[in-house]
CSV table of C-alpha atoms and ligand atoms in Angstrom, one decimal:
chain,number,residue,atom,x,y,z
X,16,MET,CA,8.8,43.2,117.6
X,17,VAL,CA,6.7,44.9,114.6
X,18,GLU,CA,7.2,48.6,114.3
X,19,LYS,CA,4.2,50.9,113.4
X,20,VAL,CA,4.4,53.0,110.3
X,21,ASP,CA,2.1,55.1,108.6
X,22,LEU,CA,2.0,53.6,105.2
X,23,LEU,CA,2.8,50.5,103.7
X,24,ILE,CA,2.8,50.0,100.0
X,25,LYS,CA,3.3,46.2,99.1
X,26,ASN,CA,3.3,43.4,96.8
X,27,GLY,CA,4.4,45.8,94.1
X,28,TYR,CA,6.9,45.7,91.4
X,29,VAL,CA,9.4,48.1,93.3
X,30,VAL,CA,11.6,50.1,91.0
X,31,THR,CA,14.0,51.9,93.1
X,32,MET,CA,15.9,53.9,90.7
X,33,ASP,CA,19.0,54.1,93.4
X,34,LYS,CA,22.5,53.7,92.3
X,35,GLU,CA,22.4,50.0,92.3
X,36,GLY,CA,19.4,50.0,90.4
X,37,ARG,CA,17.6,47.6,92.6
X,38,LEU,CA,14.5,46.0,91.7
X,39,PHE,CA,12.1,43.9,93.8
X,40,LYS,CA,9.5,41.8,91.9
X,41,ASN,CA,7.4,41.5,95.0
X,42,GLY,CA,8.6,44.4,97.2
X,43,ALA,CA,7.2,46.8,99.5
X,44,VAL,CA,7.9,50.3,101.0
X,45,ALA,CA,7.4,51.4,104.5
X,46,VAL,CA,6.7,55.2,105.1
X,47,SER,CA,6.7,57.1,108.5
X,48,GLY,CA,5.8,60.9,108.4
X,49,ASN,CA,7.3,62.0,105.3
X,50,ARG,CA,10.1,59.7,104.9
X,51,ILE,CA,10.8,56.1,103.7
X,52,VAL,CA,11.8,54.0,106.3
X,53,ALA,CA,12.2,50.8,104.5
X,54,VAL,CA,12.4,49.3,100.9
X,55,ASP,CA,12.5,45.5,100.7
X,56,LYS,CA,10.8,42.3,99.6
X,57,THR,CA,7.1,42.3,100.9
X,58,SER,CA,7.8,39.3,103.1
X,59,SER,CA,10.6,41.0,104.8
X,60,ILE,CA,8.8,44.3,105.6
X,61,GLU,CA,5.6,42.7,106.8
X,62,GLN,CA,7.8,41.0,109.5
X,63,LYS,CA,9.0,44.3,110.8
X,64,TYR,CA,6.3,46.9,110.1
X,65,SER,CA,2.7,47.4,110.2
X,66,ALA,CA,0.3,50.3,109.2
X,67,GLU,CA,-3.1,51.4,109.5
X,68,ARG,CA,-3.1,52.6,105.8
X,69,VAL,CA,-1.8,49.9,103.5
X,70,ILE,CA,-2.0,49.9,99.6
X,71,ASP,CA,-2.0,46.4,97.8
X,72,ALA,CA,0.1,47.1,94.9
X,73,THR,CA,-0.2,43.7,93.3
X,74,GLY,CA,0.4,43.8,89.7
X,75,LYS,CA,1.4,47.4,89.9
X,76,ILE,CA,4.9,49.2,89.5
X,77,VAL,CA,5.9,51.4,92.4
X,78,MET,CA,8.5,54.0,91.6
X,79,PRO,CA,9.9,57.3,92.5
X,80,GLY,CA,7.4,60.2,91.4
X,81,ILE,CA,8.5,61.9,88.4
X,82,VAL,CA,10.4,65.4,88.7
X,83,VAL,CA,9.4,68.1,85.8
X,84,SER,CA,12.4,70.4,86.0
X,85,HIS,CA,11.1,73.0,83.7
X,86,CYS,CA,7.6,74.2,83.6
X,87,HIS,CA,5.4,77.3,83.1
X,88,THR,CA,2.1,76.5,84.5
X,89,HIS,CA,0.6,79.9,83.4
X,90,GLY,CA,1.2,78.6,80.0
X,91,GLN,CA,-2.1,76.8,80.3
X,92,ALA,CA,-3.9,79.8,79.4
X,93,SER,CA,-2.1,80.5,76.0
X,94,MET,CA,-3.1,77.2,74.3
X,95,GLY,CA,-5.4,78.4,71.3
X,96,MET,CA,-5.2,82.0,72.2
X,97,PRO,CA,-6.4,83.7,69.0
X,98,ALA,CA,-3.8,86.1,68.5
X,99,GLU,CA,-3.0,86.8,64.9
X,100,VAL,CA,0.6,87.8,64.8
X,101,GLU,CA,3.2,87.3,62.3
X,102,MET,CA,6.3,85.8,63.6
X,103,GLU,CA,9.6,85.7,61.6
X,104,ASN,CA,11.7,84.3,64.4
X,105,PHE,CA,11.7,83.1,68.0
X,106,TYR,CA,12.3,86.5,69.2
X,107,ASP,CA,8.9,87.4,67.5
X,108,GLU,CA,7.3,84.4,69.2
X,109,LEU,CA,8.0,86.1,72.6
X,110,ALA,CA,7.9,89.7,71.7
X,111,LYS,CA,4.8,89.6,69.9
X,112,TRP,CA,2.8,86.8,71.4
X,113,TRP,CA,4.0,85.2,74.7
X,114,TRP,CA,5.0,88.6,76.6
X,115,PRO,CA,2.3,90.8,75.5
X,116,PHE,CA,-0.6,88.5,75.3
X,117,LEU,CA,0.2,86.3,78.3
X,118,GLU,CA,2.8,87.3,80.7
X,119,ASP,CA,2.3,91.0,80.6
X,120,GLN,CA,-1.5,90.3,81.6
X,121,LEU,CA,-1.0,87.9,84.5
X,122,LYS,CA,-2.2,89.0,87.6
X,123,LYS,CA,-1.5,87.2,90.9
X,124,GLU,CA,-5.3,85.6,90.9
X,125,ASP,CA,-4.6,84.2,87.4
X,126,VAL,CA,-1.0,82.7,88.5
X,127,TYR,CA,-2.6,80.9,91.2
X,128,ALA,CA,-5.6,79.4,89.4
X,129,LEU,CA,-3.4,78.3,86.5
X,130,ALA,CA,-0.9,76.9,88.7
X,131,LYS,CA,-3.3,75.0,90.7
X,132,TYR,CA,-4.9,73.6,87.5
X,133,ALA,CA,-1.7,72.7,86.0
X,134,ILE,CA,-0.2,71.0,89.2
X,135,THR,CA,-3.4,69.1,89.9
X,136,GLU,CA,-3.3,67.5,86.4
X,137,ILE,CA,0.4,66.8,86.6
X,138,ALA,CA,0.1,65.2,90.0
X,139,LYS,CA,-2.5,62.8,88.4
X,140,ASN,CA,0.0,61.9,86.1
X,141,GLY,CA,2.5,60.8,88.2
X,142,VAL,CA,4.6,63.9,89.1
X,143,THR,CA,5.8,64.6,92.6
X,144,THR,CA,8.1,67.8,92.1
X,145,VAL,CA,7.6,70.8,89.6
X,146,ASP,CA,10.2,73.3,89.0
X,147,ASP,CA,8.1,76.3,87.8
X,148,VAL,CA,9.4,79.4,86.1
X,149,MET,CA,6.7,82.3,86.5
X,150,GLU,CA,6.9,85.5,84.6
X,151,ALA,CA,4.3,88.1,85.7
X,152,PRO,CA,6.2,91.4,85.6
X,153,LYS,CA,3.2,93.7,86.0
X,154,ASP,CA,1.9,92.5,89.4
X,155,LEU,CA,5.0,92.4,91.4
X,156,PRO,CA,5.7,91.7,94.2
X,157,GLY,CA,3.9,88.8,95.8
X,158,VAL,CA,3.5,86.6,92.6
X,159,LEU,CA,5.5,83.7,94.0
X,160,ASP,CA,3.6,83.6,97.1
X,161,ALA,CA,0.3,83.3,95.0
X,162,GLU,CA,2.0,80.6,93.3
X,163,GLY,CA,3.0,78.7,96.5
X,164,LYS,CA,-0.4,79.0,97.8
X,165,ALA,CA,-1.7,76.6,95.0
X,166,PHE,CA,1.2,74.2,95.3
X,167,LEU,CA,0.6,73.9,99.1
X,168,GLU,CA,-3.2,73.4,98.6
X,169,VAL,CA,-2.5,70.6,95.9
X,170,GLY,CA,0.2,69.1,97.9
X,171,MET,CA,3.0,69.3,95.2
X,172,ARG,CA,6.4,69.6,95.7
X,173,GLY,CA,7.6,73.0,94.2
X,174,ILE,CA,10.6,74.9,93.3
X,175,LEU,CA,9.5,78.2,92.2
X,176,ALA,CA,11.5,80.7,90.2
X,177,PHE,CA,10.4,84.3,89.0
X,178,GLU,CA,12.1,84.8,85.7
X,179,ALA,CA,13.6,88.0,86.0
X,180,THR,CA,14.3,90.0,82.8
X,181,GLU,CA,15.2,93.7,81.8
X,182,ARG,CA,13.1,93.3,78.9
X,183,ILE,CA,10.6,95.9,80.1
X,184,SER,CA,13.2,97.9,82.1
X,185,LYS,CA,16.3,97.5,84.5
X,186,GLU,CA,14.1,98.3,87.6
X,187,ASN,CA,11.5,95.6,86.4
X,188,GLY,CA,14.5,93.2,86.5
X,189,LYS,CA,15.4,94.2,89.9
X,190,LEU,CA,11.9,93.7,91.2
X,191,GLY,CA,12.2,90.2,89.6
X,192,ILE,CA,15.3,89.7,91.5
X,193,GLN,CA,13.9,90.9,94.8
X,194,GLU,CA,10.9,88.4,94.4
X,195,ASN,CA,13.3,85.4,94.0
X,196,VAL,CA,15.3,86.5,97.2
X,197,ASN,CA,11.8,87.0,99.2
X,198,PHE,CA,10.9,83.6,98.5
X,199,ILE,CA,14.2,82.0,99.1
X,200,LYS,CA,14.4,83.8,102.5
X,201,LYS,CA,10.9,82.5,103.4
X,202,TRP,CA,11.3,78.9,102.4
X,203,ASN,CA,15.0,77.7,102.0
X,204,ASP,CA,15.7,77.4,105.6
X,205,LYS,CA,12.9,74.9,106.1
X,206,PRO,CA,14.1,71.7,104.9
X,207,ASP,CA,10.9,69.9,105.5
X,208,ALA,CA,8.8,72.2,103.5
X,209,LEU,CA,7.3,71.5,100.2
X,210,LEU,CA,8.5,74.8,98.6
X,211,ARG,CA,12.0,76.1,97.7
X,212,GLY,CA,12.9,79.4,96.1
X,213,VAL,CA,15.8,79.6,93.4
X,214,MET,CA,17.4,82.8,91.6
X,215,CYS,CA,16.3,82.6,88.1
X,216,VAL,CA,16.7,84.9,85.0
X,217,HIS,CA,15.5,84.8,81.3
X,218,THR,CA,18.2,84.7,78.9
X,219,VAL,CA,21.5,86.2,77.6
X,220,PHE,CA,19.4,88.5,75.2
X,221,SER,CA,17.1,89.6,77.7
X,222,CYS,CA,19.3,90.2,80.8
X,223,SER,CA,22.7,92.3,80.8
X,224,PRO,CA,26.0,90.8,82.0
X,225,GLU,CA,25.8,92.9,84.9
X,226,MET,CA,22.4,91.5,85.8
X,227,LEU,CA,23.6,87.8,85.4
X,228,LYS,CA,26.5,88.8,87.6
X,229,GLU,CA,24.5,89.9,90.4
X,230,VAL,CA,21.9,87.0,90.4
X,231,LYS,CA,25.0,84.7,90.3
X,232,GLU,CA,26.4,86.6,93.3
X,233,LEU,CA,23.0,86.4,95.1
X,234,ALA,CA,22.6,82.8,94.6
X,235,ASP,CA,25.8,81.9,96.0
X,236,LYS,CA,25.3,84.2,98.6
X,237,TYR,CA,21.9,82.5,99.5
X,238,ASN,CA,23.3,78.9,98.6
X,239,ALA,CA,20.5,78.6,96.2
X,240,TRP,CA,20.0,77.2,92.6
X,241,ILE,CA,19.8,79.5,89.4
X,242,ASN,CA,17.4,78.6,86.6
X,243,LEU,CA,17.6,80.1,83.0
X,244,HIS,CA,16.8,79.4,79.5
X,245,VAL,CA,19.7,78.7,77.0
X,246,GLU,CA,20.0,78.5,73.4
X,247,GLU,CA,16.2,77.6,72.8
X,248,SER,CA,16.6,78.8,69.2
X,249,MET,CA,19.5,80.1,67.0
X,250,TYR,CA,18.2,83.7,67.4
X,251,GLU,CA,20.0,83.4,71.0
X,252,VAL,CA,23.1,82.3,69.4
X,253,GLU,CA,23.2,84.8,66.7
X,254,TYR,CA,22.7,87.5,69.3
X,255,SER,CA,25.3,86.1,71.6
X,256,LYS,CA,27.9,86.3,68.9
X,257,LYS,CA,26.9,89.8,67.6
X,258,HIS,CA,26.7,91.4,70.9
X,259,PHE,CA,29.2,89.6,72.8
X,260,GLY,CA,31.5,88.1,70.0
X,261,LYS,CA,31.1,84.4,71.6
X,262,LEU,CA,28.5,81.6,72.0
X,263,PRO,CA,26.0,81.8,75.0
X,264,PHE,CA,27.8,79.4,77.1
X,265,GLU,CA,31.1,81.0,76.3
X,266,HIS,CA,29.5,84.4,77.3
X,267,LEU,CA,28.1,83.0,80.6
X,268,ARG,CA,31.4,81.2,81.5
X,269,ASP,CA,33.3,84.3,80.9
X,270,ILE,CA,31.1,86.3,83.1
X,271,GLY,CA,31.6,83.8,85.9
X,272,PHE,CA,28.0,82.9,85.7
X,273,LEU,CA,28.3,79.0,85.4
X,274,GLY,CA,28.5,76.5,88.2
X,275,PRO,CA,27.1,73.2,89.5
X,276,ASN,CA,24.0,75.3,90.8
X,277,VAL,CA,22.9,76.2,87.5
X,278,LEU,CA,20.0,74.7,85.6
X,279,ALA,CA,19.8,75.3,82.2
X,280,ALA,CA,16.5,74.6,80.2
X,281,GLN,CA,16.4,73.8,76.4
X,282,CYS,CA,19.8,73.8,75.2
X,283,VAL,CA,18.7,73.1,71.7
X,284,ASN,CA,21.4,74.7,70.0
X,285,THR,CA,24.3,73.9,72.0
X,286,SER,CA,27.6,73.2,70.1
X,287,ASP,CA,30.0,70.5,70.7
X,288,LYS,CA,32.5,72.9,72.3
X,289,GLU,CA,29.9,74.3,74.7
X,290,ILE,CA,29.0,70.6,75.8
X,291,LYS,CA,32.5,70.7,77.0
X,292,ILE,CA,31.8,73.7,79.0
X,293,LEU,CA,28.7,72.5,80.5
X,294,LYS,CA,30.7,69.1,81.8
X,295,GLU,CA,33.5,71.3,83.0
X,296,TYR,CA,31.2,73.6,85.2
X,297,ASP,CA,28.9,70.9,86.1
X,298,VAL,CA,25.8,72.6,84.6
X,299,LYS,CA,22.6,70.8,84.6
X,300,VAL,CA,20.2,70.4,81.6
X,301,SER,CA,16.5,70.2,81.2
X,302,HIS,CA,15.4,69.0,78.0
X,303,ASN,CA,11.8,70.1,76.9
X,304,ILE,CA,11.4,68.0,73.7
X,305,GLN,CA,7.9,68.6,72.9
X,306,THR,CA,7.8,72.4,72.9
X,307,ASN,CA,11.3,72.3,70.9
X,308,MET,CA,9.7,70.3,68.2
X,309,VAL,CA,6.3,72.0,68.3
X,310,ILE,CA,7.7,75.5,67.6
X,311,GLY,CA,10.4,74.0,65.2
X,312,VAL,CA,13.7,75.3,66.9
X,313,GLY,CA,15.4,71.8,66.8
X,314,LEU,CA,16.3,68.9,68.9
X,315,ALA,CA,18.8,69.2,71.8
X,316,PRO,CA,22.0,67.1,71.2
X,317,VAL,CA,20.9,65.1,74.5
X,318,PRO,CA,22.7,61.9,73.7
X,319,LYS,CA,26.1,63.8,73.3
X,320,MET,CA,25.6,65.6,76.8
X,321,ILE,CA,24.9,62.2,78.5
X,322,ASP,CA,27.8,60.4,76.9
X,323,GLU,CA,29.9,63.6,78.3
X,324,GLY,CA,28.2,62.9,81.8
X,325,ILE,CA,26.1,65.9,82.1
X,326,THR,CA,23.1,65.6,84.3
X,327,VAL,CA,20.0,66.1,81.8
X,328,SER,CA,16.5,65.9,83.1
X,329,LEU,CA,13.2,66.4,81.6
X,330,GLY,CA,10.5,69.4,81.5
X,331,ASN,CA,7.4,70.2,79.9
X,332,ASP,CA,7.7,73.9,79.3
X,333,GLY,CA,4.1,74.3,81.0
X,334,PHE,CA,2.2,72.7,77.9
X,335,TYR,CA,2.2,68.8,78.2
X,336,LEU,CA,0.9,67.6,81.4
X,337,ASP,CA,1.5,63.9,81.1
X,338,MET,CA,5.1,63.4,81.6
X,339,PHE,CA,5.0,59.7,80.6
X,340,GLU,CA,4.1,61.3,77.1
X,341,THR,CA,7.3,63.4,77.4
X,342,ILE,CA,9.5,60.2,78.5
X,343,ARG,CA,8.1,58.3,75.5
X,344,THR,CA,8.9,61.2,73.1
X,345,VAL,CA,12.5,61.5,74.5
X,346,TYR,CA,12.7,57.7,74.2
X,347,ILE,CA,11.8,57.2,70.7
X,348,THR,CA,12.7,60.7,69.0
X,349,HIS,CA,16.3,60.6,69.5
X,350,LYS,CA,16.7,57.1,68.3
X,351,GLY,CA,14.7,58.0,65.2
X,352,VAL,CA,16.7,61.3,64.4
X,353,LEU,CA,20.0,59.7,65.0
X,354,LYS,CA,19.3,56.4,63.1
X,355,ASP,CA,20.5,54.5,66.2
X,356,GLN,CA,18.3,52.3,68.4
X,357,SER,CA,21.0,52.1,71.1
X,358,VAL,CA,20.9,55.8,72.2
X,359,LEU,CA,18.8,56.6,75.4
X,360,PRO,CA,18.2,53.1,76.6
X,361,PRO,CA,14.9,53.0,78.6
X,362,LYS,CA,16.5,53.0,82.2
X,363,LYS,CA,18.6,56.0,81.2
X,364,VAL,CA,15.2,57.9,80.2
X,365,LEU,CA,13.5,56.9,83.3
X,366,GLU,CA,16.5,58.2,85.4
X,367,MET,CA,16.2,61.4,83.4
X,368,ALA,CA,12.6,61.7,84.7
X,369,THR,CA,13.4,60.8,88.4
X,370,ILE,CA,17.0,60.7,90.1
X,371,ASP,CA,18.4,62.9,87.2
X,372,GLY,CA,15.6,65.3,87.7
X,373,ALA,CA,16.2,65.4,91.3
X,374,ARG,CA,20.0,66.3,90.9
X,375,ALA,CA,19.1,69.1,88.2
X,376,VAL,CA,17.1,70.7,90.7
X,377,GLY,CA,19.7,69.9,93.7
X,378,LEU,CA,17.4,67.5,95.8
X,379,GLU,CA,19.1,64.3,94.9
X,380,ASN,CA,19.6,63.5,98.7
X,381,ASP,CA,15.9,64.0,99.4
X,382,ILE,CA,14.1,62.8,96.4
X,383,GLY,CA,14.2,60.8,92.9
X,384,SER,CA,14.7,57.3,93.9
X,385,LEU,CA,13.2,54.9,96.7
X,386,GLU,CA,15.7,54.8,99.5
X,387,VAL,CA,15.7,54.6,103.0
X,388,GLY,CA,15.7,58.2,104.5
X,389,LYS,CA,14.4,60.0,101.4
X,390,LYS,CA,11.2,61.7,101.5
X,391,ALA,CA,8.3,59.6,100.4
X,392,ASP,CA,7.5,60.8,96.8
X,393,ILE,CA,6.4,57.7,95.4
X,394,ILE,CA,3.8,56.7,92.4
X,395,VAL,CA,2.1,53.4,92.0
X,396,VAL,CA,1.6,52.7,88.5
X,397,ASP,CA,-0.9,50.1,86.7
X,398,LEU,CA,0.5,49.4,83.0
X,399,ASN,CA,-2.4,47.2,82.6
X,400,GLU,CA,-0.3,45.1,79.9
X,401,PRO,CA,-1.3,41.6,78.8
X,402,VAL,CA,2.5,40.5,79.2
X,403,PRO,CA,4.5,39.4,82.2
X,404,LEU,CA,7.1,41.9,83.7
X,405,ASN,CA,10.6,41.1,84.9
X,406,ASN,CA,13.8,42.8,85.5
X,407,SER,CA,14.9,42.8,81.8
X,408,ASN,CA,11.6,44.4,80.3
X,409,ILE,CA,10.4,46.5,83.2
X,410,TYR,CA,12.2,49.7,82.1
X,411,GLY,CA,11.3,49.2,78.6
X,412,ASN,CA,7.6,48.8,79.3
X,413,ILE,CA,7.3,51.9,81.5
X,414,VAL,CA,8.9,54.1,79.3
X,415,SER,CA,7.2,52.5,76.0
X,416,PHE,CA,3.8,52.0,77.6
X,417,GLY,CA,3.2,53.9,80.4
X,418,MET,CA,0.6,56.6,80.5
X,419,GLY,CA,-0.5,59.2,82.9
X,420,LYS,CA,-3.9,57.6,83.3
X,421,ASN,CA,-2.1,54.6,84.8
X,422,VAL,CA,-1.2,56.1,87.6
X,423,LYS,CA,-3.2,54.8,90.7
X,424,TYR,CA,-1.5,56.7,93.4
X,425,THR,CA,0.6,60.0,93.9
X,426,ILE,CA,2.2,60.2,97.1
X,427,ILE,CA,4.1,63.4,97.8
X,428,ASP,CA,6.0,64.0,101.3
X,429,GLY,CA,4.3,60.9,102.6
X,430,LYS,CA,0.7,62.1,101.8
X,431,ILE,CA,-1.6,60.4,99.3
X,432,VAL,CA,-2.5,63.0,96.9
X,433,VAL,CA,-4.0,61.2,94.1
X,434,GLU,CA,-6.1,57.7,94.6
X,435,ASN,CA,-7.4,56.0,91.5
X,436,GLN,CA,-7.0,59.2,89.4
X,437,LYS,CA,-8.7,61.3,91.8
X,438,VAL,CA,-7.0,64.1,93.3
X,439,LEU,CA,-7.9,64.1,97.0
X,440,THR,CA,-6.8,67.5,98.1
X,441,VAL,CA,-8.6,69.5,96.0
X,442,ASP,CA,-12.1,69.9,94.1
X,443,GLU,CA,-10.9,69.1,90.6
X,444,GLU,CA,-13.7,70.7,88.7
X,445,LYS,CA,-13.7,73.8,90.7
X,446,VAL,CA,-9.9,74.1,89.9
X,447,ARG,CA,-10.4,73.5,86.2
X,448,LYS,CA,-13.4,76.2,86.4
X,449,GLU,CA,-11.1,78.7,88.0
X,450,ALA,CA,-8.2,78.3,85.6
X,451,TYR,CA,-11.1,78.5,82.8
X,452,ASP,CA,-12.1,81.8,84.3
X,453,ALA,CA,-8.5,83.2,84.6
X,454,THR,CA,-8.0,82.5,80.8
X,455,VAL,CA,-11.1,84.2,80.2
X,456,ARG,CA,-9.7,87.3,82.1
X,457,ILE,CA,-6.6,87.3,80.0
X,458,TRP,CA,-8.1,86.8,76.7
X,459,THR,CA,-10.8,89.6,77.7
X,460,ARG,CA,-8.0,91.8,78.6
X,461,ASN,CA,-6.3,91.4,75.2
X,462,GLY,CA,-9.8,92.0,73.6
X,463,PHE,CA,-10.1,88.4,72.0
X,464,LEU,CA,-13.5,88.0,73.8
Y,501,ZN,ZN1,10.9,77.7,79.2
């Protein structure tokens, strides 16, 4: 008896990223509704399942969609922004540029348009989940709803976080916290929804210990994840030593903030003794290598963290929309800096982009690998190389030569969102134009246009 399913992807090189690292050279995946119902050799799947919609993945790779564990979609409006300011340190970067000219200018319509553009491009490049950290403190409440609308229209799985801080006032910090609570209440009791809320704060230098404790309590109360930035620059390390007499992760530990539901982005200047703390509390890390490099804050000690057994995932910080580029940058940079070709083998880097990404956002039971029962977040990639692929070179070729433009299909929650580099759910040209108009509005408010 052949069972009818909704979608069959067959004849592909299936890279499951599951615990056993199963690979099927001529493999297939069967999808029913939003779930994977079978992963096996094509011959076995064809005996058991049929579908109206069949994707022939001959010569292509079938793998789990990429998870971006840290993004700021609104960052798209800041690229090349003509603000002439003198910046002496990382704090200036925020206080003289990022906050006044970008985040303080954002209105809901801008948040919506920029998010929609960024996730449309990201989907084309093989991403199926984005953890986005938004800060638009002058247009609360409802910012996350505006952003969520964009995610739902594109069909992107989203973890949406409002970055609460007290940099403007304590009251504004409370509004930010409430924004997250509202979004959590709206979405987190719906296990099949594309959206999920988390608690989120900025940093130890922009949030008081009292605020951090309150956020931790609320995260525990609502059984939610917490996003924050830690140690992106030495400014934060020096600030923490001066004000709290200890390093940032020691401070966070001592106020009871740390736990397995904490996702710390950046961790560039994390010391060896703090890496032990991350391990002890099972804190997850998001590594955003490209922005760390471009603003010159350093290279996170990722190989040490991984050796310690810490979950390290990958983010793009909202700037670099081709995650294959991010994957490759991570793969090559640590080797070069450490003068050691053996660090971060290709399979590990691909795990960081998929199953470890899922773990970092608390969704490892639902996404991150191709396994029966998981949600159908799948990409089909055509590396288009003049070499035969085999079980020894497959991971290396994906991380070394993969590019966003090689992605033929992006399937999110069982739905085909991208086919042959075309996003099926939105009018791409309109989305780009609306993001451009949002950027013009923001730059005009700043007097740049
Ligand atoms: Zn960030």
